[in-house]
CSV table of C-alpha atoms in Angstrom, one decimal:
chain,number,residue,atom,x,y,z
A,1,UNK,CA,111.7,198.2,-78.6
A,2,UNK,CA,112.1,194.6,-80.0
A,3,UNK,CA,110.9,191.4,-78.4
A,4,UNK,CA,112.3,187.9,-79.1
A,5,UNK,CA,111.0,184.5,-77.9
A,6,UNK,CA,114.0,182.6,-76.3
A,7,UNK,CA,113.6,178.9,-76.3
A,8,UNK,CA,115.7,177.2,-73.6
A,9,UNK,CA,114.5,173.6,-74.0
A,10,UNK,CA,111.6,171.3,-73.2
A,11,UNK,CA,110.7,169.0,-70.4
A,12,UNK,CA,107.9,166.8,-69.2
A,13,UNK,CA,105.6,167.0,-66.1
A,14,UNK,CA,102.9,164.7,-64.8
A,15,UNK,CA,99.6,165.7,-66.5
A,16,UNK,CA,97.5,165.1,-63.4
A,17,UNK,CA,99.7,167.4,-61.4
A,18,UNK,CA,99.4,170.0,-64.1
A,19,UNK,CA,95.6,169.9,-64.1
A,20,UNK,CA,94.8,169.3,-60.5
A,21,UNK,CA,91.2,167.9,-60.0
A,22,UNK,CA,90.3,168.1,-63.6
A,23,UNK,CA,89.8,164.5,-65.0
A,24,UNK,CA,92.3,163.3,-67.6
A,25,UNK,CA,89.6,162.6,-70.1
A,26,UNK,CA,89.1,166.4,-70.3
A,27,UNK,CA,92.6,167.8,-70.1
A,28,UNK,CA,94.2,165.2,-72.5
A,29,UNK,CA,92.2,166.8,-75.3
A,30,UNK,CA,94.5,169.8,-75.3
A,31,UNK,CA,97.6,168.3,-73.6
A,32,UNK,CA,98.0,164.6,-74.6
A,33,UNK,CA,100.0,162.5,-72.2
A,34,UNK,CA,102.5,159.7,-73.0
A,35,UNK,CA,102.3,156.2,-71.5
A,36,UNK,CA,103.8,157.6,-68.2
A,37,UNK,CA,101.1,160.2,-68.0
A,38,UNK,CA,103.6,162.9,-68.8
A,39,UNK,CA,102.9,166.0,-71.0
A,40,UNK,CA,105.3,168.0,-73.0
A,41,UNK,CA,106.2,171.4,-71.6
A,42,UNK,CA,108.2,174.3,-73.0
A,43,UNK,CA,110.8,176.5,-71.3
A,44,UNK,CA,110.2,179.6,-73.4
A,45,UNK,CA,111.6,182.9,-72.1
A,46,UNK,CA,111.3,186.4,-73.4
A,47,UNK,CA,114.0,188.9,-74.4
A,48,UNK,CA,113.2,192.6,-74.6
A,49,UNK,CA,115.6,194.9,-76.3
A,50,UNK,CA,114.7,198.5,-75.3
A,51,UNK,CA,117.2,201.2,-75.9
A,52,UNK,CA,120.4,200.3,-74.0
A,53,UNK,CA,118.6,197.7,-71.9
A,54,UNK,CA,118.4,194.0,-72.7
A,55,UNK,CA,115.9,192.4,-70.4
A,56,UNK,CA,115.5,188.6,-70.0
A,57,UNK,CA,112.3,187.4,-68.5
A,58,UNK,CA,113.0,184.0,-66.7
A,59,UNK,CA,115.8,181.7,-67.9
A,60,UNK,CA,114.8,178.0,-67.8
A,61,UNK,CA,116.2,175.2,-65.7
A,62,UNK,CA,119.9,175.8,-66.3
A,63,UNK,CA,122.4,172.9,-66.5
A,64,UNK,CA,124.0,172.6,-63.1
A,65,UNK,CA,121.7,170.1,-61.4
A,66,UNK,CA,122.9,166.4,-61.2
A,67,UNK,CA,121.7,164.0,-63.8
A,68,UNK,CA,119.4,162.3,-61.2
A,69,UNK,CA,117.5,165.5,-60.7
A,70,UNK,CA,117.1,166.1,-64.5
A,71,UNK,CA,116.0,162.5,-65.0
A,72,UNK,CA,112.8,163.3,-63.2
A,73,UNK,CA,111.9,165.9,-65.8
A,74,UNK,CA,112.9,164.2,-69.1
A,75,UNK,CA,114.6,167.2,-70.7
A,76,UNK,CA,114.5,167.0,-74.5
A,77,UNK,CA,115.0,169.2,-77.7
A,78,UNK,CA,117.9,171.0,-79.2
A,79,UNK,CA,117.2,174.5,-77.8
A,80,UNK,CA,119.6,176.2,-75.3
A,81,UNK,CA,119.6,179.6,-73.8
A,82,UNK,CA,122.9,180.5,-75.4
A,83,UNK,CA,122.0,179.2,-78.8
A,84,UNK,CA,118.6,181.1,-78.7
A,85,UNK,CA,120.4,184.3,-77.7
A,86,UNK,CA,123.0,183.9,-80.4
A,87,UNK,CA,120.3,183.4,-83.0
A,88,UNK,CA,119.3,187.0,-82.4
A,89,UNK,CA,122.9,188.3,-82.2
A,90,UNK,CA,123.2,188.4,-78.4
A,91,UNK,CA,125.4,186.8,-75.6
A,92,UNK,CA,124.4,186.3,-72.0
A,93,UNK,CA,127.0,189.0,-71.0
A,94,UNK,CA,124.9,191.5,-73.0
A,95,UNK,CA,121.9,191.0,-70.6
A,96,UNK,CA,121.4,194.1,-68.4
A,97,UNK,CA,118.4,192.8,-66.4
A,98,UNK,CA,117.0,189.4,-65.5
A,99,UNK,CA,113.4,189.6,-64.4
A,100,UNK,CA,112.2,186.5,-62.5
A,101,UNK,CA,108.5,186.0,-62.4
A,102,UNK,CA,109.1,183.6,-59.5
A,103,UNK,CA,111.8,181.4,-58.1
A,104,UNK,CA,110.7,177.9,-58.9
A,105,UNK,CA,113.6,176.0,-60.5
A,106,UNK,CA,112.1,175.9,-64.0
A,107,UNK,CA,111.9,179.7,-64.1
A,108,UNK,CA,115.2,180.7,-62.5
A,109,UNK,CA,117.6,177.7,-62.8
A,110,UNK,CA,119.6,179.4,-65.5
A,111,UNK,CA,120.4,182.4,-63.3
A,112,UNK,CA,123.3,180.7,-61.6
A,113,UNK,CA,126.1,178.5,-63.0
A,114,UNK,CA,129.2,176.8,-61.7
A,115,UNK,CA,132.2,179.0,-61.4
A,116,UNK,CA,135.3,178.3,-63.6
A,117,UNK,CA,137.0,176.0,-61.1
A,118,UNK,CA,133.8,174.1,-60.3
A,119,UNK,CA,134.0,174.8,-56.6
A,120,UNK,CA,131.1,177.1,-56.2
A,121,UNK,CA,128.4,179.1,-57.9
A,122,UNK,CA,128.3,182.5,-59.7
A,123,UNK,CA,125.6,184.5,-61.6
A,124,UNK,CA,125.3,183.3,-65.2
A,125,UNK,CA,124.6,186.9,-66.2
A,126,UNK,CA,127.6,188.8,-64.8
A,127,UNK,CA,126.5,192.3,-66.0
A,128,UNK,CA,122.8,192.1,-65.1
A,129,UNK,CA,120.6,193.2,-62.3
A,130,UNK,CA,118.3,190.4,-61.0
A,131,UNK,CA,114.7,191.4,-60.2
A,132,UNK,CA,112.4,189.7,-57.7
A,133,UNK,CA,110.2,191.2,-54.9
A,134,UNK,CA,110.6,191.1,-51.1
A,135,UNK,CA,107.6,189.0,-50.3
A,136,UNK,CA,108.4,186.3,-52.8
A,137,UNK,CA,112.1,186.3,-52.0
A,138,UNK,CA,111.3,185.6,-48.3
A,139,UNK,CA,108.8,183.0,-49.4
A,140,UNK,CA,111.4,181.2,-51.5
A,141,UNK,CA,114.3,181.5,-49.0
A,142,UNK,CA,112.1,180.3,-46.1
A,143,UNK,CA,110.0,177.8,-48.1
A,144,UNK,CA,106.9,175.9,-47.0
A,145,UNK,CA,107.0,172.1,-47.2
A,146,UNK,CA,104.8,172.0,-50.3
A,147,UNK,CA,107.1,174.1,-52.4
A,148,UNK,CA,110.5,173.3,-50.9
A,149,UNK,CA,111.4,171.0,-53.7
A,150,UNK,CA,110.9,173.7,-56.2
A,151,UNK,CA,112.9,176.4,-54.4
A,152,UNK,CA,116.5,175.3,-54.8
A,153,UNK,CA,119.1,177.1,-52.7
A,154,UNK,CA,121.8,176.9,-55.3
A,155,UNK,CA,119.4,178.8,-57.7
A,156,UNK,CA,118.6,181.6,-55.2
A,157,UNK,CA,121.1,182.3,-52.5
A,158,UNK,CA,124.0,183.1,-54.9
A,159,UNK,CA,122.0,185.9,-56.5
A,160,UNK,CA,121.8,187.8,-53.2
A,161,UNK,CA,125.5,187.0,-52.4
A,162,UNK,CA,126.5,188.5,-55.7
A,163,UNK,CA,125.1,191.9,-54.8
A,164,UNK,CA,123.1,191.9,-58.1
A,165,UNK,CA,119.7,191.3,-56.4
A,166,UNK,CA,117.1,194.1,-56.8
A,167,UNK,CA,113.4,194.2,-55.7
A,168,UNK,CA,110.4,195.4,-57.7
A,169,UNK,CA,108.1,197.5,-55.4
A,170,UNK,CA,104.8,195.7,-54.4
A,171,UNK,CA,101.8,197.8,-55.2
A,172,UNK,CA,98.8,198.4,-52.9
A,173,UNK,CA,96.5,196.6,-55.4
A,174,UNK,CA,97.6,193.8,-57.8
A,175,UNK,CA,98.9,195.9,-60.6
A,176,UNK,CA,102.2,197.9,-60.6
A,177,UNK,CA,102.1,200.4,-63.4
A,178,UNK,CA,105.2,201.5,-65.3
A,179,UNK,CA,107.8,199.6,-63.4
A,180,UNK,CA,111.5,200.5,-63.5
A,181,UNK,CA,111.8,197.9,-66.3
A,182,UNK,CA,109.4,199.8,-68.6
A,183,UNK,CA,106.4,197.5,-68.3
A,184,UNK,CA,103.4,196.9,-66.0
A,185,UNK,CA,103.4,194.0,-63.6
A,186,UNK,CA,100.4,192.0,-62.3
A,187,UNK,CA,101.0,190.3,-58.9
A,188,UNK,CA,99.4,186.9,-58.5
A,189,UNK,CA,99.3,184.9,-55.3
A,190,UNK,CA,97.5,181.7,-56.2
A,191,UNK,CA,100.4,179.7,-57.7
A,192,UNK,CA,102.9,181.1,-55.2
A,193,UNK,CA,103.4,184.2,-53.2
A,194,UNK,CA,103.7,187.4,-55.4
A,195,UNK,CA,104.3,185.8,-58.8
A,196,UNK,CA,104.9,188.6,-61.2
A,197,UNK,CA,103.2,188.7,-64.6
A,198,UNK,CA,104.6,191.3,-67.0
A,199,UNK,CA,102.4,193.3,-69.3
A,200,UNK,CA,104.4,194.8,-72.2
A,201,UNK,CA,103.1,197.4,-74.7
A,202,UNK,CA,104.6,196.4,-78.1
A,203,UNK,CA,103.7,197.6,-81.6
A,204,UNK,CA,100.2,198.7,-80.5
A,205,UNK,CA,99.4,195.5,-78.7
A,206,UNK,CA,99.7,194.3,-75.0
A,207,UNK,CA,101.7,191.1,-74.7
A,208,UNK,CA,101.3,189.4,-71.3
A,209,UNK,CA,104.0,186.9,-70.2
A,210,UNK,CA,101.9,184.2,-68.6
A,211,UNK,CA,104.5,182.3,-66.5
A,212,UNK,CA,102.5,180.0,-64.3
A,213,UNK,CA,99.3,182.0,-64.0
A,214,UNK,CA,98.3,180.2,-67.3
A,215,UNK,CA,100.9,177.6,-68.2
A,216,UNK,CA,99.3,176.4,-71.5
A,217,UNK,CA,96.2,177.1,-73.7
A,218,UNK,CA,94.7,174.1,-72.0
A,219,UNK,CA,94.5,175.9,-68.7
A,220,UNK,CA,92.2,178.7,-69.9
A,221,UNK,CA,89.0,177.4,-68.3
A,222,UNK,CA,88.8,178.6,-64.7
A,223,UNK,CA,88.7,175.2,-62.9
A,224,UNK,CA,91.8,174.0,-64.8
A,225,UNK,CA,94.3,174.8,-62.1
A,226,UNK,CA,97.6,173.1,-61.4
A,227,UNK,CA,98.0,170.8,-58.4
A,228,UNK,CA,101.2,172.8,-57.7
A,229,UNK,CA,99.3,176.0,-56.8
A,230,UNK,CA,99.4,176.8,-53.1
A,231,UNK,CA,96.1,178.6,-53.2
A,232,UNK,CA,94.0,177.1,-56.0
A,233,UNK,CA,90.8,179.0,-55.2
A,234,UNK,CA,92.7,182.3,-55.3
A,235,UNK,CA,94.2,181.2,-58.7
A,236,UNK,CA,90.7,180.8,-60.1
A,237,UNK,CA,89.8,184.4,-58.9
A,238,UNK,CA,93.0,185.8,-60.4
A,239,UNK,CA,92.4,184.0,-63.6
A,240,UNK,CA,88.9,185.3,-63.8
A,241,UNK,CA,90.1,188.8,-63.2
A,242,UNK,CA,92.9,188.6,-65.7
A,243,UNK,CA,91.1,186.6,-68.5
A,244,UNK,CA,88.1,189.0,-68.5
A,245,UNK,CA,90.4,191.9,-69.0
A,246,UNK,CA,92.4,190.0,-71.6
A,247,UNK,CA,89.2,189.3,-73.6
A,248,UNK,CA,88.0,192.9,-73.2
A,249,UNK,CA,91.3,194.4,-74.5
A,250,UNK,CA,92.4,191.7,-76.9
A,251,UNK,CA,95.7,190.9,-75.0
A,252,UNK,CA,98.2,188.6,-76.6
A,253,UNK,CA,99.1,185.9,-74.1
A,254,UNK,CA,102.7,184.7,-74.4
A,255,UNK,CA,103.2,181.1,-73.0
A,256,UNK,CA,106.2,180.0,-71.2
A,257,UNK,CA,105.2,176.4,-70.9
A,258,UNK,CA,103.0,175.6,-73.8
A,259,UNK,CA,105.0,173.3,-76.0
A,260,UNK,CA,102.9,174.0,-79.2
A,261,UNK,CA,101.4,177.5,-78.8
A,262,UNK,CA,103.5,180.6,-78.4
A,263,UNK,CA,100.7,183.2,-78.3
A,264,UNK,CA,97.0,183.3,-78.1
A,265,UNK,CA,94.0,185.6,-77.7
A,266,UNK,CA,90.9,184.8,-75.7
A,267,UNK,CA,87.2,185.8,-76.1
A,268,UNK,CA,84.0,186.0,-74.1
A,269,UNK,CA,81.6,183.1,-74.7
A,270,UNK,CA,78.5,181.7,-73.0
A,271,UNK,CA,80.7,179.3,-71.1
A,272,UNK,CA,83.1,182.1,-69.9
A,273,UNK,CA,86.3,183.2,-71.4
A,274,UNK,CA,87.7,180.7,-73.9
A,275,UNK,CA,90.5,180.4,-76.5
A,276,UNK,CA,90.0,182.6,-79.6
A,277,UNK,CA,93.1,182.2,-81.8
A,278,UNK,CA,96.6,180.8,-81.4
A,279,UNK,CA,99.7,182.2,-83.2
A,280,UNK,CA,103.4,181.8,-83.7
A,281,UNK,CA,105.2,184.9,-82.5
A,282,UNK,CA,106.6,185.6,-86.0
A,283,UNK,CA,103.1,185.4,-87.5
A,284,UNK,CA,102.1,188.5,-85.5
A,285,UNK,CA,105.4,190.3,-85.4
A,286,UNK,CA,107.5,189.9,-88.5
């Protein structure tokens, strides 16, 4: 098995929305804001090469929304999904599986593209299975008012229409062991219904793809919960459960949205679980 970080670009979000009730004087220490109160965010995905499977976890915002939509998010940087895949010798047609942690636009927007004549949509990964789960799929296709702006029909419905949609089974507890994709999956319900957090055993370590359970290093303290989360108190419970285990077993946390830090470990302290060390991926895995 080989794992590659896949950078698809950067964007900006309101710092207050990203940290909920936590005062700016606290969160700006780790996530400094610009004059518009916006903080830098990454769109970092993960590619897993495992035998004859090439699994992409999430795929960024894509490029099919109108300029007005993207103007709200201030996209910047030189990274693209295609250039990042090419850097490692791959093309999107090589992808066999696209695992979607959840269906908010910044995690699944790259799943669908305009077709060749520009009259409709088609999967951007023509040879891949797309993986979600039944509960989250229903949640996204029948969205609540709070999340409706994040669940875009053009990102979601064409996946099902293509016949490439597959569902990961939902376990009785929160952890699915040894999924069909070869890794364990933690199901978290605080941010959105049945967000899936992959746990990958790699070179003697456990790497956890954090998605929106832990967007950045700055979100490690339990009360630091996004205003976007539909069940913030549940997020705190899920973070406590996860972070204690991560500190006990020295997990490597892989960040999708931290613009600076790719990986970190955490440790137990008198104040609870806190940041231990941060790393670049290539510093740990040459």
